[in-house]
Amino acid sequence: MKPVLKHITQHYVFRRVLQLVPVLFGISLVTFLLIQLMPSDPATVVLRSTNVPATPETIAAMREKLGLDRPLVMQYLSWLWRVLHLDFGRSFVTNEPVLQSVMHYAPTTLMLTICAAALILVIGLPVGILAALYRDSLFDQASRVFAYVGTAMPNFWLGFLLLYLFSYRLGWFSVTSRGSITDWILPAITLAWTPAAIYARLLRSSMLDSLSQNYVLYARARGLLERLIISRYVLKNALLPVVTVFGLSLAQLLSGTVIVESVFALPGLGRFAVESILNRDYPVVQCYVCLTAVLFVCINLLIDLTYSYLDPRIRLGRQED
Amino acid sequence: MPLLRQLLHHKIAWVGLTLISLLVFTALFAPVIAPHDPLQVDLMQKLQPASFAYPLGTDHLGRCILSRLVYGSRVSLSVALMVVALTTVISLIVGMVAGYIGGKIDTWLMRICDVFLAFPALILSLAIVGILGGGLLNLVLALTASHWAWYARIVRSRVLSVKESDFVKAAIVSGTRPPSLMLRHILPYTLAELAILASLDLSHMILHIAGLSFLGLGIQPPTPEWGAMLNDGRDFFRRVPTLMFYPGLMIFTVSLAFNFVGDALRDVLDPQTERRTLTKPLTSKLQNG
């Protein structure tokens, strides 16, 4: 192999991206087969949702139109081909292209996720750092309670508690959306609550690990200001594992949106997906599941790449084997 | 049991174990404890406040909330236990085969695991249960399908490390055949760890089951289930907030209790990670979505 080519193929990024291919293929297979679990015939479902009487002739015609008369492998290949061209078919209910509807609902979910991710950082970072610096203090104990409450709290319940308290009792937020930024506060808190609690706890333990390292001892021995030691050495190293966790919590946020959007009646993707499931609108479900998994995998890829960028040991270490 | 004795040194384990015992007791003796039939509809009595006859009031169909909460403990517990049992069996088989045999089979099985791990658990289970339809059995299947891969990976890595240990090598040298090696030497080690891991995950499982039922996709009405009760109470919660408050409180308490025991258990088993309490299962919780 030419040296340049060899350099590229041995590069960590290249190999990591290459690993993605079988996973993506598997995702498409699982999403496709998911629909085969359906107890009823898709053709009948489509006919029923379009109010066409299901006679043997109409069913046969619909089966042919949907390609259900072909062998499963051919169905999969043609489905995959269309999906690769971003064509997820048409909704059984509205007859609109599925991807178009999904794109219509995506901004709400994206906004909610961004707000919640910001909250996780705003709450999780200071709580985690302070709990580690003032270990076993009252604040640390409080953060421990926060972690317990945070992980055990069902987010649908928290959402209703917040709604009841702040919207109905105190009247601080309106129940229905008014299109202002305040609409996002309660849903974002609900969504961010559990990940923020976990995040703070993980950052704390990562900080404590980092504080006990020799380089901190050395820095102290050199008489550096504690403030400098914390910001330059401890925090920098403690943040490494936290990057991974932040990525993971992004994934948790994605699935959390399903429930939070349902609680706050936000017109987002998660709620759309649940409605589609209840309406037996399977192309939408398929598209949603597939896109979420792809997004999830891509987030994981980004985390790994960020991590390898921040920690050269990973990138170089793996090259040896 | 030395494990239990050690566990009881933890104050937090006491709290957790007491709550769990109460829950199990409630589930077992539900017909005795519940003042009414949880399914009995009485529209004359709908949305009643707490009274002597109905200690926690009634719901929109006049059913006794306390009785429904009591019976709900049966559903949550049994589904969670079934999922844990099924996940354990599947992941043990996959993980042991992959770890022990290795080679191409290992690669393929792990590829399949990777694919399943690519889906956030809630979303995969949501889709499966949505397509199969609700109900207890489908719920168990959906939850198992969305959780087994994670456990299988852990079993595999455990098998790989046990395989290198001296006692396994000694067994191989003394001529133990592979089936007996797997069942008698490797399995006990993996099983113990997996059982603990699974019990730590019960809290997450309970939240997951309740979440699906809350979305109307898990346990179907009129079966009393906490998440489904929250869903039922939505339309009335402005007037009667207790309809949502009590079921949520139950889910919260039970999940908290399992977390308490889980944390204490981990402290006992792995005292070195004292400082990292919560860390490991938390990461898993995030991964499970």
Short mmCIF file of N, CA, C and O in Angstrom, two decimals, chain A residues 88-201:
data_model
loop_
_atom_site.label_atom_id
_atom_site.label_comp_id
_atom_site.label_asym_id
_atom_site.label_seq_id
_atom_site.Cartn_x
_atom_site.Cartn_y
_atom_site.Cartn_z
N PHE A 88 -38.80 7.40 3.07
CA PHE A 88 -39.32 6.45 4.05
C PHE A 88 -40.78 6.08 3.76
O PHE A 88 -41.48 5.59 4.63
N GLY A 89 -41.23 6.35 2.57
CA GLY A 89 -42.60 6.01 2.22
C GLY A 89 -43.57 7.09 2.66
O GLY A 89 -43.18 8.15 3.13
N ARG A 90 -44.86 6.77 2.51
CA ARG A 90 -45.88 7.73 2.87
C ARG A 90 -46.64 7.25 4.09
O ARG A 90 -46.80 6.06 4.30
N SER A 91 -47.09 8.22 4.87
CA SER A 91 -47.86 7.89 6.07
C SER A 91 -49.16 7.20 5.68
O SER A 91 -49.82 7.59 4.72
N PHE A 92 -49.54 6.15 6.41
CA PHE A 92 -50.81 5.47 6.16
C PHE A 92 -51.99 6.40 6.43
O PHE A 92 -53.04 6.27 5.84
N VAL A 93 -51.80 7.33 7.35
CA VAL A 93 -52.91 8.16 7.79
C VAL A 93 -53.07 9.41 6.95
O VAL A 93 -54.13 9.69 6.42
N THR A 94 -51.98 10.20 6.78
CA THR A 94 -52.11 11.46 6.07
C THR A 94 -51.70 11.35 4.61
O THR A 94 -51.92 12.27 3.84
N ASN A 95 -51.05 10.24 4.25
CA ASN A 95 -50.55 10.03 2.90
C ASN A 95 -49.47 11.01 2.51
O ASN A 95 -49.14 11.17 1.34
N GLU A 96 -48.92 11.74 3.49
CA GLU A 96 -47.80 12.63 3.21
C GLU A 96 -46.50 11.84 3.29
O GLU A 96 -46.44 10.83 3.99
N PRO A 97 -45.44 12.30 2.59
CA PRO A 97 -44.16 11.62 2.77
C PRO A 97 -43.74 11.68 4.24
O PRO A 97 -43.84 12.73 4.87
N VAL A 98 -43.30 10.52 4.75
CA VAL A 98 -43.02 10.42 6.17
C VAL A 98 -41.93 11.39 6.61
O VAL A 98 -42.06 12.08 7.62
N LEU A 99 -40.89 11.47 5.80
CA LEU A 99 -39.75 12.29 6.19
C LEU A 99 -40.17 13.76 6.35
O LEU A 99 -39.69 14.46 7.24
N GLN A 100 -41.09 14.18 5.50
CA GLN A 100 -41.56 15.56 5.55
C GLN A 100 -42.24 15.84 6.89
O GLN A 100 -41.98 16.85 7.53
N SER A 101 -43.10 14.91 7.34
CA SER A 101 -43.77 15.08 8.63
C SER A 101 -42.75 15.08 9.76
O SER A 101 -42.82 15.88 10.68
N VAL A 102 -41.80 14.16 9.65
CA VAL A 102 -40.79 14.07 10.70
C VAL A 102 -40.02 15.38 10.79
O VAL A 102 -39.79 15.91 11.88
N MET A 103 -39.66 15.94 9.65
CA MET A 103 -38.93 17.20 9.65
C MET A 103 -39.79 18.33 10.22
O MET A 103 -39.29 19.27 10.82
N HIS A 104 -41.10 18.20 10.04
CA HIS A 104 -42.00 19.21 10.56
C HIS A 104 -41.98 19.23 12.08
O HIS A 104 -42.06 20.29 12.71
N TYR A 105 -41.87 18.04 12.68
CA TYR A 105 -41.93 17.95 14.14
C TYR A 105 -40.55 18.05 14.79
O TYR A 105 -40.45 18.25 16.00
N ALA A 106 -39.50 17.88 13.98
CA ALA A 106 -38.15 17.81 14.56
C ALA A 106 -37.71 19.07 15.32
O ALA A 106 -37.11 18.94 16.38
N PRO A 107 -38.00 20.28 14.81
CA PRO A 107 -37.47 21.47 15.51
C PRO A 107 -37.88 21.54 16.99
O PRO A 107 -37.07 21.91 17.83
N THR A 108 -39.13 21.19 17.29
CA THR A 108 -39.58 21.23 18.69
C THR A 108 -38.71 20.33 19.56
O THR A 108 -38.24 20.74 20.63
N THR A 109 -38.51 19.10 19.07
CA THR A 109 -37.71 18.15 19.84
C THR A 109 -36.28 18.64 19.98
O THR A 109 -35.68 18.54 21.05
N LEU A 110 -35.76 19.20 18.89
CA LEU A 110 -34.39 19.70 18.92
C LEU A 110 -34.25 20.82 19.95
O LEU A 110 -33.33 20.82 20.77
N MET A 111 -35.19 21.74 19.93
CA MET A 111 -35.18 22.87 20.86
C MET A 111 -35.23 22.38 22.30
O MET A 111 -34.47 22.82 23.15
N LEU A 112 -36.13 21.43 22.54
CA LEU A 112 -36.29 20.88 23.88
C LEU A 112 -34.99 20.23 24.34
O LEU A 112 -34.53 20.42 25.47
N THR A 113 -34.38 19.46 23.43
CA THR A 113 -33.14 18.76 23.78
C THR A 113 -32.02 19.75 24.06
O THR A 113 -31.25 19.58 25.01
N ILE A 114 -31.95 20.81 23.24
CA ILE A 114 -30.88 21.80 23.46
C ILE A 114 -31.06 22.50 24.80
O ILE A 114 -30.12 22.64 25.59
N CYS A 115 -32.31 22.89 25.11
CA CYS A 115 -32.57 23.55 26.40
C CYS A 115 -32.18 22.64 27.55
O CYS A 115 -31.54 23.06 28.52
N ALA A 116 -32.57 21.36 27.44
CA ALA A 116 -32.29 20.42 28.52
C ALA A 116 -30.79 20.17 28.64
O ALA A 116 -30.25 20.12 29.75
N ALA A 117 -30.10 20.06 27.48
CA ALA A 117 -28.66 19.83 27.52
C ALA A 117 -27.96 21.01 28.19
O ALA A 117 -27.04 20.83 29.00
N ALA A 118 -28.43 22.22 27.88
CA ALA A 118 -27.85 23.41 28.52
C ALA A 118 -28.07 23.36 30.03
O ALA A 118 -27.18 23.64 30.82
N LEU A 119 -29.29 22.96 30.43
CA LEU A 119 -29.60 22.86 31.86
C LEU A 119 -28.70 21.85 32.56
O LEU A 119 -28.26 22.08 33.69
N ILE A 120 -28.46 20.72 31.88
CA ILE A 120 -27.61 19.69 32.48
C ILE A 120 -26.24 20.29 32.81
O ILE A 120 -25.70 20.09 33.89
N LEU A 121 -25.70 21.05 31.86
CA LEU A 121 -24.39 21.65 32.10
C LEU A 121 -24.46 22.70 33.20
O LEU A 121 -23.63 22.73 34.10
N VAL A 122 -25.51 23.54 33.13
CA VAL A 122 -25.63 24.64 34.10
C VAL A 122 -25.80 24.09 35.53
O VAL A 122 -25.25 24.63 36.48
N ILE A 123 -26.56 23.01 35.67
CA ILE A 123 -26.77 22.44 37.00
C ILE A 123 -25.66 21.45 37.34
O ILE A 123 -25.04 21.52 38.39
N GLY A 124 -25.40 20.53 36.41
CA GLY A 124 -24.49 19.42 36.70
C GLY A 124 -23.06 19.85 36.96
O GLY A 124 -22.43 19.37 37.91
N LEU A 125 -22.53 20.76 36.14
CA LEU A 125 -21.12 21.15 36.32
C LEU A 125 -20.85 21.76 37.68
O LEU A 125 -20.02 21.24 38.43
N PRO A 126 -21.54 22.87 38.07
CA PRO A 126 -21.22 23.46 39.38
C PRO A 126 -21.50 22.51 40.54
O PRO A 126 -20.69 22.42 41.46
N VAL A 127 -22.62 21.80 40.48
CA VAL A 127 -22.94 20.90 41.60
C VAL A 127 -21.86 19.83 41.74
O VAL A 127 -21.37 19.58 42.84
N GLY A 128 -21.46 19.23 40.62
CA GLY A 128 -20.44 18.18 40.67
C GLY A 128 -19.11 18.70 41.18
O GLY A 128 -18.47 18.08 42.04
N ILE A 129 -18.69 19.87 40.69
CA ILE A 129 -17.38 20.42 41.09
C ILE A 129 -17.39 20.80 42.57
O ILE A 129 -16.49 20.43 43.33
N LEU A 130 -18.45 21.51 42.98
CA LEU A 130 -18.49 21.95 44.38
C LEU A 130 -18.60 20.77 45.33
O LEU A 130 -17.98 20.76 46.39
N ALA A 131 -19.37 19.75 44.93
CA ALA A 131 -19.51 18.58 45.80
C ALA A 131 -18.18 17.87 45.99
O ALA A 131 -17.87 17.37 47.08
N ALA A 132 -17.34 17.88 44.95
CA ALA A 132 -16.04 17.24 45.08
C ALA A 132 -15.08 18.09 45.90
O ALA A 132 -14.35 17.59 46.75
N LEU A 133 -15.11 19.40 45.68
CA LEU A 133 -14.19 20.28 46.40
C LEU A 133 -14.53 20.33 47.89
O LEU A 133 -13.66 20.43 48.73
N TYR A 134 -15.83 20.33 48.19
CA TYR A 134 -16.24 20.35 49.60
C TYR A 134 -16.81 19.00 49.96
O TYR A 134 -17.97 18.86 50.34
N ARG A 135 -15.98 17.99 49.81
CA ARG A 135 -16.43 16.62 50.02
C ARG A 135 -16.92 16.41 51.45
O ARG A 135 -16.32 16.91 52.40
N ASP A 136 -18.02 15.67 51.57
CA ASP A 136 -18.65 15.36 52.86
C ASP A 136 -19.22 16.58 53.58
O ASP A 136 -19.59 16.49 54.74
N SER A 137 -19.25 17.71 52.90
CA SER A 137 -19.89 18.87 53.52
C SER A 137 -21.39 18.73 53.39
O SER A 137 -21.89 17.76 52.81
N LEU A 138 -22.09 19.71 53.93
CA LEU A 138 -23.55 19.69 53.83
C LEU A 138 -23.97 19.72 52.37
O LEU A 138 -24.90 19.03 51.95
N PHE A 139 -23.25 20.51 51.58
CA PHE A 139 -23.58 20.62 50.16
C PHE A 139 -23.41 19.28 49.45
O PHE A 139 -24.24 18.88 48.64
N ASP A 140 -22.34 18.59 49.81
CA ASP A 140 -22.09 17.28 49.21
C ASP A 140 -23.22 16.32 49.55
O ASP A 140 -23.71 15.56 48.71
N GLN A 141 -23.64 16.35 50.81
CA GLN A 141 -24.74 15.48 51.24
C GLN A 141 -26.01 15.81 50.43
O GLN A 141 -26.73 14.93 49.99
N ALA A 142 -26.24 17.13 50.27
CA ALA A 142 -27.42 17.55 49.52
C ALA A 142 -27.34 17.05 48.09
O ALA A 142 -28.34 16.61 47.52
N SER A 143 -26.15 17.07 47.52
CA SER A 143 -26.03 16.63 46.13
C SER A 143 -26.24 15.11 46.04
O SER A 143 -26.71 14.60 45.03
N ARG A 144 -25.89 14.42 47.12
CA ARG A 144 -26.14 12.97 47.15
C ARG A 144 -27.65 12.70 47.15
O ARG A 144 -28.14 11.84 46.42
N VAL A 145 -28.36 13.48 47.95
CA VAL A 145 -29.82 13.34 47.98
C VAL A 145 -30.40 13.65 46.60
O VAL A 145 -31.26 12.94 46.09
N PHE A 146 -29.86 14.71 45.98
CA PHE A 146 -30.31 15.10 44.64
C PHE A 146 -30.10 13.94 43.66
O PHE A 146 -30.96 13.64 42.83
N ALA A 147 -28.97 13.24 43.81
CA ALA A 147 -28.68 12.12 42.91
C ALA A 147 -29.69 11.00 43.11
O ALA A 147 -30.21 10.44 42.14
N TYR A 148 -30.00 10.69 44.37
CA TYR A 148 -30.96 9.63 44.64
C TYR A 148 -32.34 10.00 44.12
O TYR A 148 -32.99 9.21 43.43
N VAL A 149 -32.75 11.21 44.46
CA VAL A 149 -34.08 11.64 44.02
C VAL A 149 -34.12 11.70 42.50
O VAL A 149 -35.09 11.28 41.87
N GLY A 150 -33.05 12.21 41.92
CA GLY A 150 -33.00 12.37 40.48
C GLY A 150 -33.12 11.06 39.72
O GLY A 150 -33.83 10.98 38.73
N THR A 151 -32.43 10.02 40.20
CA THR A 151 -32.46 8.77 39.46
C THR A 151 -33.74 8.00 39.67
O THR A 151 -34.11 7.18 38.85
N ALA A 152 -34.41 8.23 40.80
CA ALA A 152 -35.61 7.44 41.08
C ALA A 152 -36.88 8.13 40.58
O ALA A 152 -37.93 7.51 40.51
N MET A 153 -36.76 9.40 40.24
CA MET A 153 -37.96 10.17 39.88
C MET A 153 -38.44 9.82 38.48
O MET A 153 -37.70 9.98 37.52
N PRO A 154 -39.67 9.34 38.35
CA PRO A 154 -40.18 9.12 36.99
C PRO A 154 -40.44 10.47 36.34
O PRO A 154 -41.08 11.33 36.96
N ASN A 155 -39.92 10.70 35.13
CA ASN A 155 -40.03 12.05 34.57
C ASN A 155 -41.47 12.45 34.24
O ASN A 155 -41.80 13.62 34.30
N PHE A 156 -42.32 11.45 33.96
CA PHE A 156 -43.72 11.85 33.70
C PHE A 156 -44.38 12.38 34.96
O PHE A 156 -45.18 13.30 34.91
N TRP A 157 -43.99 11.82 36.09
CA TRP A 157 -44.55 12.31 37.35
C TRP A 157 -44.02 13.70 37.68
O TRP A 157 -44.76 14.61 38.03
N LEU A 158 -42.71 13.86 37.56
CA LEU A 158 -42.08 15.15 37.82
C LEU A 158 -42.73 16.24 36.97
O LEU A 158 -43.04 17.32 37.45
N GLY A 159 -42.98 15.93 35.70
CA GLY A 159 -43.60 16.89 34.80
C GLY A 159 -44.94 17.37 35.33
O GLY A 159 -45.22 18.57 35.35
N PHE A 160 -45.76 16.43 35.78
CA PHE A 160 -47.06 16.82 36.29
C PHE A 160 -46.96 17.57 37.61
O PHE A 160 -47.72 18.52 37.85
N LEU A 161 -46.02 17.21 38.45
CA LEU A 161 -45.83 17.93 39.71
C LEU A 161 -45.46 19.38 39.41
O LEU A 161 -46.02 20.31 39.99
N LEU A 162 -44.54 19.57 38.46
CA LEU A 162 -44.11 20.93 38.12
C LEU A 162 -45.27 21.71 37.51
O LEU A 162 -45.50 22.87 37.86
N LEU A 163 -46.00 21.05 36.60
CA LEU A 163 -47.14 21.71 35.97
C LEU A 163 -48.15 22.15 37.02
O LEU A 163 -48.64 23.28 36.99
N TYR A 164 -48.44 21.24 37.94
CA TYR A 164 -49.46 21.55 38.95
C TYR A 164 -49.00 22.71 39.82
O TYR A 164 -49.73 23.67 40.04
N LEU A 165 -47.76 22.61 40.29
CA LEU A 165 -47.26 23.62 41.22
C LEU A 165 -47.11 24.97 40.54
O LEU A 165 -47.66 25.98 40.99
N PHE A 166 -46.38 25.00 39.41
CA PHE A 166 -46.01 26.30 38.85
C PHE A 166 -47.06 26.87 37.89
O PHE A 166 -47.13 28.07 37.73
N SER A 167 -47.83 26.00 37.26
CA SER A 167 -48.81 26.54 36.33
C SER A 167 -50.17 26.76 36.98
O SER A 167 -50.75 27.83 36.87
N TYR A 168 -50.65 25.74 37.69
CA TYR A 168 -51.99 25.86 38.25
C TYR A 168 -51.99 26.60 39.57
O TYR A 168 -52.79 27.51 39.79
N ARG A 169 -51.09 26.22 40.46
CA ARG A 169 -51.11 26.82 41.79
C ARG A 169 -50.52 28.22 41.79
O ARG A 169 -51.12 29.18 42.24
N LEU A 170 -49.31 28.36 41.26
CA LEU A 170 -48.63 29.64 41.35
C LEU A 170 -48.90 30.51 40.12
O LEU A 170 -48.71 31.71 40.16
N GLY A 171 -49.31 29.88 39.01
CA GLY A 171 -49.62 30.64 37.81
C GLY A 171 -48.41 31.32 37.17
O GLY A 171 -48.53 32.33 36.50
N TRP A 172 -47.20 30.79 37.40
CA TRP A 172 -46.02 31.42 36.83
C TRP A 172 -45.89 31.17 35.33
O TRP A 172 -45.39 32.00 34.59
N PHE A 173 -46.32 29.97 34.93
CA PHE A 173 -46.20 29.64 33.51
C PHE A 173 -47.59 29.29 32.99
O PHE A 173 -48.37 28.68 33.71
N SER A 174 -47.85 29.65 31.75
CA SER A 174 -49.15 29.28 31.22
C SER A 174 -49.11 27.81 30.81
O SER A 174 -48.06 27.28 30.46
N VAL A 175 -50.27 27.17 30.89
CA VAL A 175 -50.32 25.74 30.59
C VAL A 175 -50.20 25.52 29.09
O VAL A 175 -49.53 24.61 28.62
N THR A 176 -50.88 26.38 28.34
CA THR A 176 -50.80 26.23 26.90
C THR A 176 -49.63 27.05 26.37
O THR A 176 -49.23 28.04 26.97
N SER A 177 -49.13 26.63 25.23
CA SER A 177 -47.96 27.27 24.67
C SER A 177 -48.31 28.67 24.14
O SER A 177 -49.35 28.89 23.54
N ARG A 178 -47.42 29.66 24.42
CA ARG A 178 -47.63 30.98 23.88
C ARG A 178 -46.54 31.36 22.89
O ARG A 178 -46.46 32.48 22.43
N GLY A 179 -45.66 30.39 22.65
CA GLY A 179 -44.60 30.65 21.68
C GLY A 179 -43.46 31.47 22.22
O GLY A 179 -42.67 32.02 21.47
N SER A 180 -43.35 31.62 23.54
CA SER A 180 -42.21 32.37 24.08
C SER A 180 -41.23 31.39 24.72
O SER A 180 -41.52 30.21 24.88
N ILE A 181 -40.09 31.92 25.11
CA ILE A 181 -39.03 31.08 25.64
C ILE A 181 -39.45 30.42 26.96
O ILE A 181 -38.99 29.33 27.30
N THR A 182 -40.35 31.07 27.69
CA THR A 182 -40.75 30.52 28.99
C THR A 182 -41.49 29.18 28.85
O THR A 182 -41.54 28.41 29.80
N ASP A 183 -42.06 28.93 27.66
CA ASP A 183 -42.74 27.65 27.44
C ASP A 183 -41.81 26.48 27.66
O ASP A 183 -42.24 25.38 27.97
N TRP A 184 -40.53 26.72 27.43
CA TRP A 184 -39.58 25.61 27.44
C TRP A 184 -39.05 25.30 28.83
O TRP A 184 -38.41 24.28 29.02
N ILE A 185 -39.29 26.23 29.77
CA ILE A 185 -38.63 26.07 31.08
C ILE A 185 -39.04 24.77 31.77
O ILE A 185 -38.20 23.94 32.11
N LEU A 186 -40.35 24.59 31.97
CA LEU A 186 -40.79 23.39 32.69
C LEU A 186 -40.44 22.09 31.95
O LEU A 186 -39.90 21.17 32.57
N PRO A 187 -40.73 21.99 30.65
CA PRO A 187 -40.33 20.75 29.96
C PRO A 187 -38.84 20.49 30.04
O PRO A 187 -38.42 19.34 30.26
N ALA A 188 -38.03 21.54 29.91
CA ALA A 188 -36.58 21.34 29.93
C ALA A 188 -36.13 20.87 31.31
O ALA A 188 -35.28 19.98 31.42
N ILE A 189 -36.71 21.44 32.37
CA ILE A 189 -36.34 21.00 33.72
C ILE A 189 -36.71 19.52 33.88
O ILE A 189 -35.91 18.72 34.37
N THR A 190 -37.91 19.17 33.45
CA THR A 190 -38.35 17.78 33.57
C THR A 190 -37.41 16.83 32.85
O THR A 190 -37.03 15.78 33.37
N LEU A 191 -37.02 17.23 31.66
CA LEU A 191 -36.17 16.36 30.85
C LEU A 191 -34.76 16.28 31.42
O LEU A 191 -34.12 15.23 31.39
N ALA A 192 -34.27 17.40 31.95
CA ALA A 192 -32.87 17.47 32.37
C ALA A 192 -32.66 16.93 33.78
O ALA A 192 -31.53 16.62 34.15
N TRP A 193 -33.71 16.83 34.55
CA TRP A 193 -33.60 16.48 35.97
C TRP A 193 -32.73 15.25 36.24
O TRP A 193 -31.70 15.34 36.92
N THR A 194 -33.13 14.11 35.69
CA THR A 194 -32.40 12.87 35.96
C THR A 194 -30.96 12.91 35.40
O THR A 194 -30.02 12.66 36.15
N PRO A 195 -30.77 13.25 34.12
CA PRO A 195 -29.39 13.30 33.63
C PRO A 195 -28.53 14.28 34.41
O PRO A 195 -27.36 14.01 34.63
N ALA A 196 -29.09 15.41 34.84
CA ALA A 196 -28.29 16.40 35.57
C ALA A 196 -27.82 15.81 36.89
O ALA A 196 -26.67 16.00 37.29
N ALA A 197 -28.71 15.07 37.57
CA ALA A 197 -28.35 14.46 38.84
C ALA A 197 -27.22 13.45 38.64
O ALA A 197 -26.24 13.43 39.38
N ILE A 198 -27.36 12.64 37.60
CA ILE A 198 -26.34 11.63 37.32
C ILE A 198 -25.02 12.30 36.94
O ILE A 198 -23.95 11.93 37.41
N TYR A 199 -25.15 13.31 36.11
CA TYR A 199 -23.98 14.03 35.61
C TYR A 199 -23.17 14.63 36.75
O TYR A 199 -21.95 14.49 36.80
N ALA A 200 -23.89 15.28 37.67
CA ALA A 200 -23.20 15.91 38.81
C ALA A 200 -22.45 14.87 39.62
O ALA A 200 -21.30 15.08 40.03
N ARG A 201 -23.09 13.72 39.81
CA ARG A 201 -22.48 12.66 40.61
C ARG A 201 -21.22 12.11 39.93
O ARG A 201 -20.22 11.84 40.59
#
